PDB file of C-alpha atoms in Angstrom:
ATOM      1  CA  MET A   1      28.761 190.891 121.193  1.00 69.00           C
ATOM      2  CA  THR A   2      29.051 189.716 117.604  1.00 78.00           C
ATOM      3  CA  PHE A   3      30.058 186.125 117.370  1.00 89.00           C
ATOM      4  CA  ILE A   4      32.637 185.627 114.379  1.00 90.00           C
ATOM      5  CA  TYR A   5      30.580 182.574 112.747  1.00 92.00           C
ATOM      6  CA  SER A   6      27.225 184.499 113.016  1.00 88.00           C
ATOM      7  CA  ASN A   7      25.027 186.879 111.315  1.00 84.00           C
ATOM      8  CA  ASP A   8      21.657 186.575 113.436  1.00 83.00           C
ATOM      9  CA  HIS A   9      22.871 187.352 116.875  1.00 86.00           C
ATOM     10  CA  LYS A  10      23.742 183.600 117.762  1.00 94.00           C
ATOM     11  CA  ARG A  11      26.698 182.782 119.867  1.00 97.00           C
ATOM     12  CA  TYR A  12      27.362 179.450 118.410  1.00 97.00           C
ATOM     13  CA  HIS A  13      28.208 178.362 114.692  1.00 97.00           C
ATOM     14  CA  THR A  14      24.873 177.399 113.314  1.00 96.00           C
ATOM     15  CA  TRP A  15      24.274 175.181 110.335  1.00 96.00           C
ATOM     16  CA  ASN A  16      22.208 177.884 108.635  1.00 94.00           C
ATOM     17  CA  TYR A  17      25.081 180.312 108.904  1.00 95.00           C
ATOM     18  CA  PHE A  18      27.551 177.659 107.508  1.00 96.00           C
ATOM     19  CA  LEU A  19      25.324 176.699 104.589  1.00 96.00           C
ATOM     20  CA  ARG A  20      24.687 180.358 103.468  1.00 94.00           C
ATOM     21  CA  GLU A  21      28.420 180.991 103.576  1.00 95.00           C
ATOM     22  CA  ARG A  22      29.360 178.031 101.711  1.00 96.00           C
ATOM     23  CA  PHE A  23      26.728 177.966  99.011  1.00 96.00           C
ATOM     24  CA  GLY A  24      25.784 181.750  98.859  1.00 95.00           C
ATOM     25  CA  GLY A  25      22.243 181.173  99.849  1.00 93.00           C
ATOM     26  CA  LYS A  26      19.709 179.019 102.094  1.00 92.00           C
ATOM     27  CA  VAL A  27      20.103 175.467 101.540  1.00 95.00           C
ATOM     28  CA  PHE A  28      17.421 172.720 102.541  1.00 94.00           C
ATOM     29  CA  LYS A  29      17.981 169.274 103.909  1.00 95.00           C
ATOM     30  CA  VAL A  30      15.907 166.526 101.990  1.00 96.00           C
ATOM     31  CA  PRO A  31      15.530 163.573 104.161  1.00 95.00           C
ATOM     32  CA  ILE A  32      15.280 160.167 102.176  1.00 95.00           C
ATOM     33  CA  ASP A  33      14.782 156.786 103.403  1.00 94.00           C
ATOM     34  CA  GLY A  34      17.237 154.508 101.537  1.00 94.00           C
ATOM     35  CA  GLY A  35      15.947 151.236 102.560  1.00 93.00           C
ATOM     36  CA  PHE A  36      19.021 150.328 104.595  1.00 93.00           C
ATOM     37  CA  ASP A  37      18.917 148.259 107.760  1.00 90.00           C
ATOM     38  CA  CYS A  38      21.127 148.670 110.955  1.00 89.00           C
ATOM     39  CA  PRO A  39      23.790 146.013 111.962  1.00 85.00           C
ATOM     40  CA  ASN A  40      22.462 146.436 115.649  1.00 85.00           C
ATOM     41  CA  ARG A  41      19.143 145.207 114.557  1.00 85.00           C
ATOM     42  CA  ASP A  42      19.805 142.432 111.791  1.00 82.00           C
ATOM     43  CA  GLY A  43      22.188 140.426 113.593  1.00 81.00           C
ATOM     44  CA  THR A  44      25.575 141.702 111.958  1.00 85.00           C
ATOM     45  CA  VAL A  45      26.846 143.087 115.401  1.00 84.00           C
ATOM     46  CA  ALA A  46      23.758 142.809 117.609  1.00 79.00           C
ATOM     47  CA  LYS A  47      19.788 142.396 117.627  1.00 78.00           C
ATOM     48  CA  GLY A  48      17.167 144.627 118.928  1.00 78.00           C
ATOM     49  CA  GLY A  49      18.686 148.053 118.158  1.00 78.00           C
ATOM     50  CA  CYS A  50      19.684 150.625 120.455  1.00 82.00           C
ATOM     51  CA  THR A  51      16.986 150.963 123.334  1.00 80.00           C
ATOM     52  CA  PHE A  52      16.205 154.576 122.382  1.00 84.00           C
ATOM     53  CA  CYS A  53      15.682 153.956 118.681  1.00 78.00           C
ATOM     54  CA  SER A  54      11.980 153.861 117.231  1.00 72.00           C
ATOM     55  CA  VAL A  55      10.810 151.531 114.674  1.00 60.00           C
ATOM     56  CA  SER A  56      11.661 153.940 112.027  1.00 52.00           C
ATOM     57  CA  GLY A  57      15.211 154.217 113.160  1.00 46.00           C
ATOM     58  CA  SER A  58      14.877 158.138 113.338  1.00 54.00           C
ATOM     59  CA  GLY A  59      12.852 158.446 110.238  1.00 49.00           C
ATOM     60  CA  ASP A  60       9.710 159.532 111.660  1.00 60.00           C
ATOM     61  CA  MET A  61       9.384 162.553 109.827  1.00 72.00           C
ATOM     62  CA  ILE A  62      10.022 161.283 106.287  1.00 81.00           C
ATOM     63  CA  ILE A  63       7.004 161.954 104.168  1.00 84.00           C
ATOM     64  CA  ALA A  64       7.059 158.858 101.974  1.00 84.00           C
ATOM     65  CA  PRO A  65       9.554 156.426 103.143  1.00 88.00           C
ATOM     66  CA  THR A  66       8.221 153.406 101.101  1.00 89.00           C
ATOM     67  CA  ASP A  67       8.312 155.263  97.831  1.00 94.00           C
ATOM     68  CA  PRO A  68      10.868 154.957  95.159  1.00 95.00           C
ATOM     69  CA  LEU A  69      13.867 157.174  96.184  1.00 96.00           C
ATOM     70  CA  PRO A  70      13.352 160.026  93.183  1.00 95.00           C
ATOM     71  CA  GLU A  71       9.883 160.175  94.245  1.00 95.00           C
ATOM     72  CA  GLN A  72      10.630 160.623  97.914  1.00 95.00           C
ATOM     73  CA  PHE A  73      12.817 163.505  96.709  1.00 95.00           C
ATOM     74  CA  VAL A  74      10.097 165.164  94.711  1.00 95.00           C
ATOM     75  CA  LYS A  75       7.552 164.860  97.389  1.00 94.00           C
ATOM     76  CA  GLU A  76       9.925 166.296 100.135  1.00 94.00           C
ATOM     77  CA  VAL A  77      10.797 169.141  97.941  1.00 94.00           C
ATOM     78  CA  ASP A  78       7.263 169.802  96.963  1.00 92.00           C
ATOM     79  CA  ALA A  79       6.434 169.854 100.643  1.00 93.00           C
ATOM     80  CA  MET A  80       9.233 172.441 101.290  1.00 92.00           C
ATOM     81  CA  HIS A  81       8.094 174.643  98.580  1.00 91.00           C
ATOM     82  CA  GLN A  82       4.861 175.157 100.302  1.00 91.00           C
ATOM     83  CA  LYS A  83       6.711 177.054 102.982  1.00 90.00           C
ATOM     84  CA  TRP A  84       9.617 178.223 101.106  1.00 91.00           C
ATOM     85  CA  PRO A  85       8.510 178.590  97.398  1.00 90.00           C
ATOM     86  CA  SER A  86      11.951 180.049  96.259  1.00 87.00           C
ATOM     87  CA  ALA A  87      13.911 176.825  97.698  1.00 89.00           C
ATOM     88  CA  GLN A  88      16.603 176.015  95.003  1.00 93.00           C
ATOM     89  CA  GLN A  89      19.435 174.268  96.709  1.00 97.00           C
ATOM     90  CA  PHE A  90      19.282 170.971  98.576  1.00 97.00           C
ATOM     91  CA  LEU A  91      21.169 168.381 100.435  1.00 97.00           C
ATOM     92  CA  ILE A  92      20.192 164.620 100.241  1.00 97.00           C
ATOM     93  CA  TYR A  93      20.011 163.430 103.692  1.00 97.00           C
ATOM     94  CA  PHE A  94      20.154 159.625 103.955  1.00 96.00           C
ATOM     95  CA  GLN A  95      18.676 159.797 107.604  1.00 91.00           C
ATOM     96  CA  ASN A  96      17.356 156.738 109.189  1.00 86.00           C
ATOM     97  CA  PHE A  97      18.978 153.531 110.102  1.00 86.00           C
ATOM     98  CA  THR A  98      22.594 152.910 108.827  1.00 91.00           C
ATOM     99  CA  ASN A  99      23.149 154.380 105.389  1.00 95.00           C
ATOM    100  CA  THR A 100      26.353 152.656 104.625  1.00 95.00           C
ATOM    101  CA  HIS A 101      25.338 149.191 105.699  1.00 92.00           C
ATOM    102  CA  ALA A 102      25.419 147.466 102.426  1.00 94.00           C
ATOM    103  CA  PRO A 103      27.935 146.290  99.644  1.00 96.00           C
ATOM    104  CA  VAL A 104      29.329 149.503  97.969  1.00 97.00           C
ATOM    105  CA  GLU A 105      27.503 148.361  94.679  1.00 97.00           C
ATOM    106  CA  ILE A 106      24.118 148.619  96.517  1.00 97.00           C
ATOM    107  CA  ILE A 107      24.939 152.118  98.250  1.00 97.00           C
ATOM    108  CA  LYS A 108      25.982 153.492  94.983  1.00 97.00           C
ATOM    109  CA  GLU A 109      22.805 152.303  93.191  1.00 97.00           C
ATOM    110  CA  ARG A 110      20.776 153.894  95.745  1.00 97.00           C
ATOM    111  CA  TYR A 111      22.689 157.096  96.130  1.00 97.00           C
ATOM    112  CA  GLU A 112      23.006 157.777  92.498  1.00 97.00           C
ATOM    113  CA  GLN A 113      19.176 157.764  92.298  1.00 97.00           C
ATOM    114  CA  VAL A 114      19.095 160.899  93.963  1.00 97.00           C
ATOM    115  CA  ILE A 115      22.345 162.999  94.110  1.00 97.00           C
ATOM    116  CA  HIS A 116      21.962 164.195  90.692  1.00 96.00           C
ATOM    117  CA  GLN A 117      18.306 165.436  91.109  1.00 96.00           C
ATOM    118  CA  PRO A 118      17.801 168.999  90.174  1.00 95.00           C
ATOM    119  CA  GLY A 119      19.156 171.543  92.771  1.00 96.00           C
ATOM    120  CA  VAL A 120      21.199 169.060  94.479  1.00 97.00           C
ATOM    121  CA  VAL A 121      24.458 170.363  95.967  1.00 97.00           C
ATOM    122  CA  GLY A 122      25.522 167.808  98.430  1.00 97.00           C
ATOM    123  CA  LEU A 123      25.127 164.592 100.288  1.00 98.00           C
ATOM    124  CA  CYS A 124      24.482 163.906 103.981  1.00 98.00           C
ATOM    125  CA  ILE A 125      24.788 160.418 105.378  1.00 97.00           C
ATOM    126  CA  GLY A 126      23.453 159.153 108.638  1.00 95.00           C
ATOM    127  CA  THR A 127      25.638 155.999 109.482  1.00 95.00           C
ATOM    128  CA  ARG A 128      27.697 154.266 112.488  1.00 93.00           C
ATOM    129  CA  PRO A 129      31.364 154.136 112.837  1.00 95.00           C
ATOM    130  CA  ASP A 130      31.659 150.461 112.524  1.00 94.00           C
ATOM    131  CA  CYS A 131      29.899 150.475 108.937  1.00 94.00           C
ATOM    132  CA  LEU A 132      32.607 152.354 106.939  1.00 97.00           C
ATOM    133  CA  PRO A 133      34.894 149.833 105.186  1.00 96.00           C
ATOM    134  CA  GLU A 134      37.674 151.180 103.008  1.00 97.00           C
ATOM    135  CA  GLU A 135      35.792 150.405  99.796  1.00 97.00           C
ATOM    136  CA  THR A 136      32.923 152.557 100.950  1.00 98.00           C
ATOM    137  CA  ILE A 137      34.948 155.389 102.020  1.00 98.00           C
ATOM    138  CA  ASP A 138      36.782 155.201  98.598  1.00 97.00           C
ATOM    139  CA  TYR A 139      33.362 155.758  96.884  1.00 98.00           C
ATOM    140  CA  LEU A 140      32.333 158.610  99.242  1.00 98.00           C
ATOM    141  CA  ALA A 141      35.757 160.165  98.452  1.00 98.00           C
ATOM    142  CA  GLU A 142      34.650 159.869  94.793  1.00 97.00           C
ATOM    143  CA  ILE A 143      31.488 161.728  95.422  1.00 98.00           C
ATOM    144  CA  ASN A 144      33.226 164.396  97.621  1.00 98.00           C
ATOM    145  CA  GLU A 145      35.287 165.330  94.454  1.00 97.00           C
ATOM    146  CA  GLN A 146      32.002 166.273  92.663  1.00 96.00           C
ATOM    147  CA  MET A 147      29.972 167.768  95.381  1.00 97.00           C
ATOM    148  CA  TYR A 148      29.873 168.354  99.310  1.00 98.00           C
ATOM    149  CA  VAL A 149      29.861 165.288 101.332  1.00 98.00           C
ATOM    150  CA  LEU A 150      29.111 165.127 105.192  1.00 98.00           C
ATOM    151  CA  VAL A 151      29.118 161.781 106.949  1.00 98.00           C
ATOM    152  CA  GLU A 152      27.084 162.054 110.234  1.00 97.00           C
ATOM    153  CA  LEU A 153      28.424 159.507 112.759  1.00 97.00           C
ATOM    154  CA  GLY A 154      26.007 158.340 115.517  1.00 92.00           C
ATOM    155  CA  LEU A 155      28.219 158.128 118.723  1.00 96.00           C
ATOM    156  CA  GLN A 156      25.666 159.244 121.401  1.00 96.00           C
ATOM    157  CA  THR A 157      28.241 158.761 124.368  1.00 97.00           C
ATOM    158  CA  THR A 158      31.853 158.231 124.935  1.00 98.00           C
ATOM    159  CA  TYR A 159      31.321 156.290 128.051  1.00 97.00           C
ATOM    160  CA  GLU A 160      31.552 152.298 127.346  1.00 95.00           C
ATOM    161  CA  GLU A 161      29.083 151.673 130.277  1.00 95.00           C
ATOM    162  CA  THR A 162      26.548 153.768 128.958  1.00 93.00           C
ATOM    163  CA  SER A 163      27.028 152.382 125.303  1.00 91.00           C
ATOM    164  CA  ASP A 164      26.582 148.789 126.783  1.00 90.00           C
ATOM    165  CA  ARG A 165      23.578 150.020 128.429  1.00 89.00           C
ATOM    166  CA  ILE A 166      21.930 151.315 125.407  1.00 89.00           C
ATOM    167  CA  ASN A 167      23.164 148.348 123.195  1.00 84.00           C
ATOM    168  CA  ARG A 168      24.982 150.490 121.109  1.00 87.00           C
ATOM    169  CA  ALA A 169      27.210 147.678 120.113  1.00 81.00           C
ATOM    170  CA  HIS A 170      30.476 149.562 119.097  1.00 91.00           C
ATOM    171  CA  THR A 171      33.235 151.383 121.016  1.00 94.00           C
ATOM    172  CA  TYR A 172      34.408 154.724 121.221  1.00 96.00           C
ATOM    173  CA  ALA A 173      37.845 153.595 119.733  1.00 96.00           C
ATOM    174  CA  CYS A 174      35.877 152.397 116.712  1.00 96.00           C
ATOM    175  CA  TYR A 175      34.335 155.811 116.202  1.00 97.00           C
ATOM    176  CA  VAL A 176      37.969 157.525 116.598  1.00 98.00           C
ATOM    177  CA  ASP A 177      39.344 155.226 114.083  1.00 97.00           C
ATOM    178  CA  ALA A 178      36.432 155.931 111.729  1.00 97.00           C
ATOM    179  CA  VAL A 179      36.785 159.554 111.945  1.00 98.00           C
ATOM    180  CA  GLU A 180      40.664 159.392 111.270  1.00 98.00           C
ATOM    181  CA  ARG A 181      39.874 157.286 108.101  1.00 98.00           C
ATOM    182  CA  LEU A 182      37.310 159.560 106.705  1.00 98.00           C
ATOM    183  CA  ARG A 183      39.584 162.839 107.414  1.00 98.00           C
ATOM    184  CA  LYS A 184      42.420 161.245 105.666  1.00 98.00           C
ATOM    185  CA  ARG A 185      40.211 161.325 102.505  1.00 97.00           C
ATOM    186  CA  ASN A 186      39.057 164.739 103.321  1.00 97.00           C
ATOM    187  CA  ILE A 187      35.666 163.781 104.016  1.00 98.00           C
ATOM    188  CA  GLU A 188      33.759 166.183 106.629  1.00 98.00           C
ATOM    189  CA  VAL A 189      32.377 164.469 109.743  1.00 98.00           C
ATOM    190  CA  CYS A 190      29.569 165.631 112.164  1.00 98.00           C
ATOM    191  CA  VAL A 191      29.130 163.528 115.325  1.00 98.00           C
ATOM    192  CA  HIS A 192      25.892 162.930 117.224  1.00 96.00           C
ATOM    193  CA  LEU A 193      25.744 162.958 120.981  1.00 97.00           C
ATOM    194  CA  ILE A 194      22.507 162.479 123.212  1.00 96.00           C
ATOM    195  CA  ASN A 195      22.217 164.565 126.472  1.00 97.00           C
ATOM    196  CA  GLY A 196      20.168 162.469 129.198  1.00 96.00           C
ATOM    197  CA  LEU A 197      20.971 158.866 128.429  1.00 95.00           C
ATOM    198  CA  PRO A 198      20.674 156.474 131.473  1.00 94.00           C
ATOM    199  CA  GLY A 199      22.981 156.859 134.144  1.00 93.00           C
ATOM    200  CA  GLU A 200      24.904 159.951 132.867  1.00 95.00           C
ATOM    201  CA  THR A 201      25.157 163.113 134.770  1.00 97.00           C
ATOM    202  CA  PRO A 202      25.503 166.618 133.347  1.00 97.00           C
ATOM    203  CA  GLU A 203      29.224 166.515 133.971  1.00 98.00           C
ATOM    204  CA  MET A 204      29.441 163.329 132.104  1.00 98.00           C
ATOM    205  CA  MET A 205      27.547 164.688 129.093  1.00 98.00           C
ATOM    206  CA  VAL A 206      30.112 167.721 129.106  1.00 98.00           C
ATOM    207  CA  GLU A 207      32.826 165.210 129.201  1.00 98.00           C
ATOM    208  CA  ASN A 208      31.501 163.600 126.253  1.00 98.00           C
ATOM    209  CA  VAL A 209      31.798 166.747 124.273  1.00 98.00           C
ATOM    210  CA  ARG A 210      35.248 167.377 125.554  1.00 97.00           C
ATOM    211  CA  ARG A 211      36.573 164.032 124.457  1.00 97.00           C
ATOM    212  CA  VAL A 212      35.353 164.121 120.863  1.00 98.00           C
ATOM    213  CA  VAL A 213      36.532 167.731 120.628  1.00 97.00           C
ATOM    214  CA  LYS A 214      40.094 166.613 121.845  1.00 97.00           C
ATOM    215  CA  ASP A 215      40.241 163.211 120.303  1.00 97.00           C
ATOM    216  CA  THR A 216      38.830 163.572 116.705  1.00 98.00           C
ATOM    217  CA  ASP A 217      39.137 166.257 113.867  1.00 98.00           C
ATOM    218  CA  ILE A 218      35.312 166.663 113.424  1.00 98.00           C
ATOM    219  CA  GLN A 219      33.636 169.407 111.293  1.00 98.00           C
ATOM    220  CA  GLY A 220      30.165 169.452 112.907  1.00 98.00           C
ATOM    221  CA  MET A 221      28.173 168.293 115.902  1.00 98.00           C
ATOM    222  CA  LYS A 222      24.658 167.633 116.741  1.00 97.00           C
ATOM    223  CA  LEU A 223      23.662 167.726 120.428  1.00 98.00           C
ATOM    224  CA  HIS A 224      20.216 165.887 120.928  1.00 94.00           C
ATOM    225  CA  LEU A 225      17.870 165.693 124.014  1.00 95.00           C
ATOM    226  CA  MET A 226      17.154 162.074 125.047  1.00 93.00           C
ATOM    227  CA  HIS A 227      13.417 161.697 123.857  1.00 93.00           C
ATOM    228  CA  LEU A 228      11.605 158.834 125.276  1.00 90.00           C
ATOM    229  CA  ILE A 229       9.447 157.222 122.707  1.00 89.00           C
ATOM    230  CA  LYS A 230       6.674 154.861 122.864  1.00 89.00           C
ATOM    231  CA  ASN A 231       7.700 151.143 122.045  1.00 88.00           C
ATOM    232  CA  THR A 232      11.203 151.468 122.670  1.00 88.00           C
ATOM    233  CA  LYS A 233      13.048 149.516 124.997  1.00 88.00           C
ATOM    234  CA  MET A 234      14.218 152.688 126.947  1.00 87.00           C
ATOM    235  CA  ILE A 235      10.984 152.762 128.461  1.00 91.00           C
ATOM    236  CA  GLN A 236      12.245 149.812 130.667  1.00 88.00           C
ATOM    237  CA  ASP A 237      15.143 152.203 131.971  1.00 87.00           C
ATOM    238  CA  TYR A 238      12.469 154.692 132.836  1.00 88.00           C
ATOM    239  CA  GLU A 239      10.244 152.542 134.733  1.00 89.00           C
ATOM    240  CA  ASN A 240      12.911 151.041 136.871  1.00 90.00           C
ATOM    241  CA  GLY A 241      14.333 154.420 137.477  1.00 88.00           C
ATOM    242  CA  THR A 242      17.611 154.161 135.857  1.00 87.00           C
ATOM    243  CA  LEU A 243      16.375 156.873 133.292  1.00 89.00           C
ATOM    244  CA  LYS A 244      15.707 160.220 134.798  1.00 91.00           C
ATOM    245  CA  LEU A 245      14.183 162.648 132.180  1.00 94.00           C
ATOM    246  CA  MET A 246      16.077 166.080 132.043  1.00 96.00           C
ATOM    247  CA  ASP A 247      14.380 169.194 132.886  1.00 96.00           C
ATOM    248  CA  LYS A 248      14.420 172.049 130.778  1.00 97.00           C
ATOM    249  CA  ASP A 249      16.870 174.396 132.957  1.00 98.00           C
ATOM    250  CA  THR A 250      19.380 171.404 133.493  1.00 98.00           C
ATOM    251  CA  TYR A 251      19.354 170.738 129.845  1.00 98.00           C
ATOM    252  CA  VAL A 252      19.763 174.436 128.766  1.00 98.00           C
ATOM    253  CA  LYS A 253      22.646 174.878 131.155  1.00 98.00           C
ATOM    254  CA  THR A 254      24.119 171.541 130.137  1.00 98.00           C
ATOM    255  CA  ILE A 255      24.281 172.536 126.278  1.00 98.00           C
ATOM    256  CA  CYS A 256      25.913 175.993 127.136  1.00 98.00           C
ATOM    257  CA  ASP A 257      28.642 174.229 129.375  1.00 98.00           C
ATOM    258  CA  GLN A 258      29.087 171.946 126.159  1.00 98.00           C
ATOM    259  CA  LEU A 259      29.090 174.975 123.767  1.00 98.00           C
ATOM    260  CA  GLU A 260      31.807 176.582 125.658  1.00 97.00           C
ATOM    261  CA  LEU A 261      34.228 173.988 125.037  1.00 98.00           C
ATOM    262  CA  ILE A 262      33.578 173.292 121.249  1.00 98.00           C
ATOM    263  CA  PRO A 263      36.022 175.227 118.868  1.00 97.00           C
ATOM    264  CA  PRO A 264      34.218 177.922 117.176  1.00 97.00           C
ATOM    265  CA  GLU A 265      34.701 176.555 113.873  1.00 97.00           C
ATOM    266  CA  ILE A 266      32.798 173.381 114.275  1.00 98.00           C
ATOM    267  CA  VAL A 267      29.300 173.656 112.949  1.00 98.00           C
ATOM    268  CA  ILE A 268      26.648 173.279 115.398  1.00 98.00           C
ATOM    269  CA  GLN A 269      23.876 171.557 113.482  1.00 96.00           C
ATOM    270  CA  ARG A 270      21.740 170.968 116.236  1.00 96.00           C
ATOM    271  CA  VAL A 271      21.282 171.815 120.007  1.00 96.00           C
ATOM    272  CA  THR A 272      18.005 170.008 120.571  1.00 92.00           C
ATOM    273  CA  GLY A 273      15.773 167.669 118.515  1.00 84.00           C
ATOM    274  CA  ASP A 274      12.173 166.909 117.376  1.00 83.00           C
ATOM    275  CA  ALA A 275      10.278 163.795 118.016  1.00 82.00           C
ATOM    276  CA  PRO A 276       6.845 162.743 116.936  1.00 80.00           C
ATOM    277  CA  TRP A 277       4.212 164.233 119.265  1.00 81.00           C
ATOM    278  CA  ASP A 278       1.865 161.223 119.072  1.00 85.00           C
ATOM    279  CA  SER A 279       4.755 159.020 120.430  1.00 87.00           C
ATOM    280  CA  LEU A 280       6.672 161.263 122.605  1.00 91.00           C
ATOM    281  CA  ILE A 281       6.415 160.213 126.411  1.00 91.00           C
ATOM    282  CA  GLY A 282       8.810 162.948 127.564  1.00 91.00           C
ATOM    283  CA  PRO A 283      10.148 165.296 128.373  1.00 94.00           C
ATOM    284  CA  MET A 284       7.205 167.241 127.011  1.00 94.00           C
ATOM    285  CA  TRP A 285       8.748 170.739 127.575  1.00 94.00           C
ATOM    286  CA  SER A 286      10.832 169.737 124.440  1.00 93.00           C
ATOM    287  CA  ARG A 287       7.667 170.169 122.333  1.00 92.00           C
ATOM    288  CA  GLN A 288       8.158 174.021 122.585  1.00 92.00           C
ATOM    289  CA  LYS A 289      11.317 173.930 120.599  1.00 92.00           C
ATOM    290  CA  TRP A 290      11.655 177.469 120.061  1.00 93.00           C
ATOM    291  CA  GLU A 291      11.467 178.253 123.802  1.00 95.00           C
ATOM    292  CA  VAL A 292      14.275 175.897 124.354  1.00 96.00           C
ATOM    293  CA  LEU A 293      16.565 177.744 121.704  1.00 96.00           C
ATOM    294  CA  ASN A 294      15.729 181.024 122.820  1.00 96.00           C
ATOM    295  CA  ALA A 295      16.352 179.777 126.488  1.00 97.00           C
ATOM    296  CA  ILE A 296      19.706 178.623 125.105  1.00 97.00           C
ATOM    297  CA  ASP A 297      20.464 181.972 123.562  1.00 96.00           C
ATOM    298  CA  GLU A 298      19.387 183.768 126.761  1.00 97.00           C
ATOM    299  CA  GLU A 299      21.607 181.799 128.972  1.00 98.00           C
ATOM    300  CA  LEU A 300      24.556 182.568 127.041  1.00 97.00           C
ATOM    301  CA  VAL A 301      24.002 186.292 127.105  1.00 96.00           C
ATOM    302  CA  ARG A 302      23.442 185.923 130.669  1.00 97.00           C
ATOM    303  CA  ARG A 303      26.881 184.355 130.998  1.00 96.00           C
ATOM    304  CA  ASP A 304      28.301 186.662 128.585  1.00 95.00           C
ATOM    305  CA  SER A 305      29.483 183.410 126.896  1.00 97.00           C
ATOM    306  CA  TYR A 306      29.810 181.874 123.418  1.00 97.00           C
ATOM    307  CA  GLN A 307      30.855 178.788 121.787  1.00 97.00           C
ATOM    308  CA  GLY A 308      34.640 178.053 122.222  1.00 97.00           C
ATOM    309  CA  LYS A 309      35.015 180.363 125.236  1.00 96.00           C
ATOM    310  CA  TYR A 310      36.848 177.412 127.184  1.00 96.00           C
ATOM    311  CA  ASN A 311      37.936 175.845 123.646  1.00 96.00           C
ATOM    312  CA  ALA A 312      38.997 172.425 124.739  1.00 95.00           C
ATOM    313  CA  ARG A 313      41.754 172.186 121.960  1.00 92.00           C
ATOM    314  CA  GLU A 314      43.461 175.169 123.035  1.00 87.00           C
ATOM    315  CA  GLU A 315      46.950 174.513 124.763  1.00 61.00           C
ATOM    316  CA  ASN A 316      45.910 176.567 127.647  1.00 58.00           C
ATOM    317  CA  TYR A 317      42.757 174.748 128.291  1.00 56.00           C
ATOM    318  CA  HIS A 318      42.351 173.087 131.824  1.00 55.00           C
ATOM    319  CA  ALA A 319      39.761 170.424 132.473  1.00 54.00           C
TER     320      ALA A 319
END
């Protein structure tokens, strides 16, 4: 079969397809460490951070996180050119920690250092739903009139009991409100969910997707595997048996079940994730990323299925 939002035999709406259609060619995401903290670490809402979070706040892959922001951009692009010499279009990605957790004047000063660099066509911002006051959204709306803006909201789960267990320190209602306020300003939103959190069954993971699809007007989604990382508080859950690492077959099946509920126009930025090899405790099968991606493709073919087959937004959808 040919999926409507694919030109490379995928049965889901890939980020690569979306970018090529929107910008007329390949676009590269340039990760930047903006020097922001997290309200869940500095005491604003809690301390200690999410139990799965590493000391770098998901910025383990950034090449030179302590360099000035323009230098970070240059080094990241130079590294990309080693593999893709013709790379010309870039999205600035403020990736780690909470990149709207500061007064808007500071946010503006940091963003403006890199969003006007050569070849930059857009801005992606990793943040939390409880760090989006109206003045910040106003500023993002201004940038959105000049270039593509995508706000990536870390939600991870819709279940309050799981959120409490991982010390997320915000509610699902807070996330729903943040998406509504962003969409009123025509700012696109990508939600992050983690499969394999302590206490969650595959059925709950599928329900996470059903809820965000039905409750919020999102344009993108990242589905992550729960990676257990050294020196994180999540290790306590693993040692006391409340965290069971997912096996590959269960993960692949769960991803396909989730994809079937997601409307086809929603861009799937990720169906698994990367973790630093030297700090990964498990699941170790996740290191073979292409095998996981191929297994997802194969399972969709086996099912004769695709993204949106059981679209949770359709009137005839039955839970």
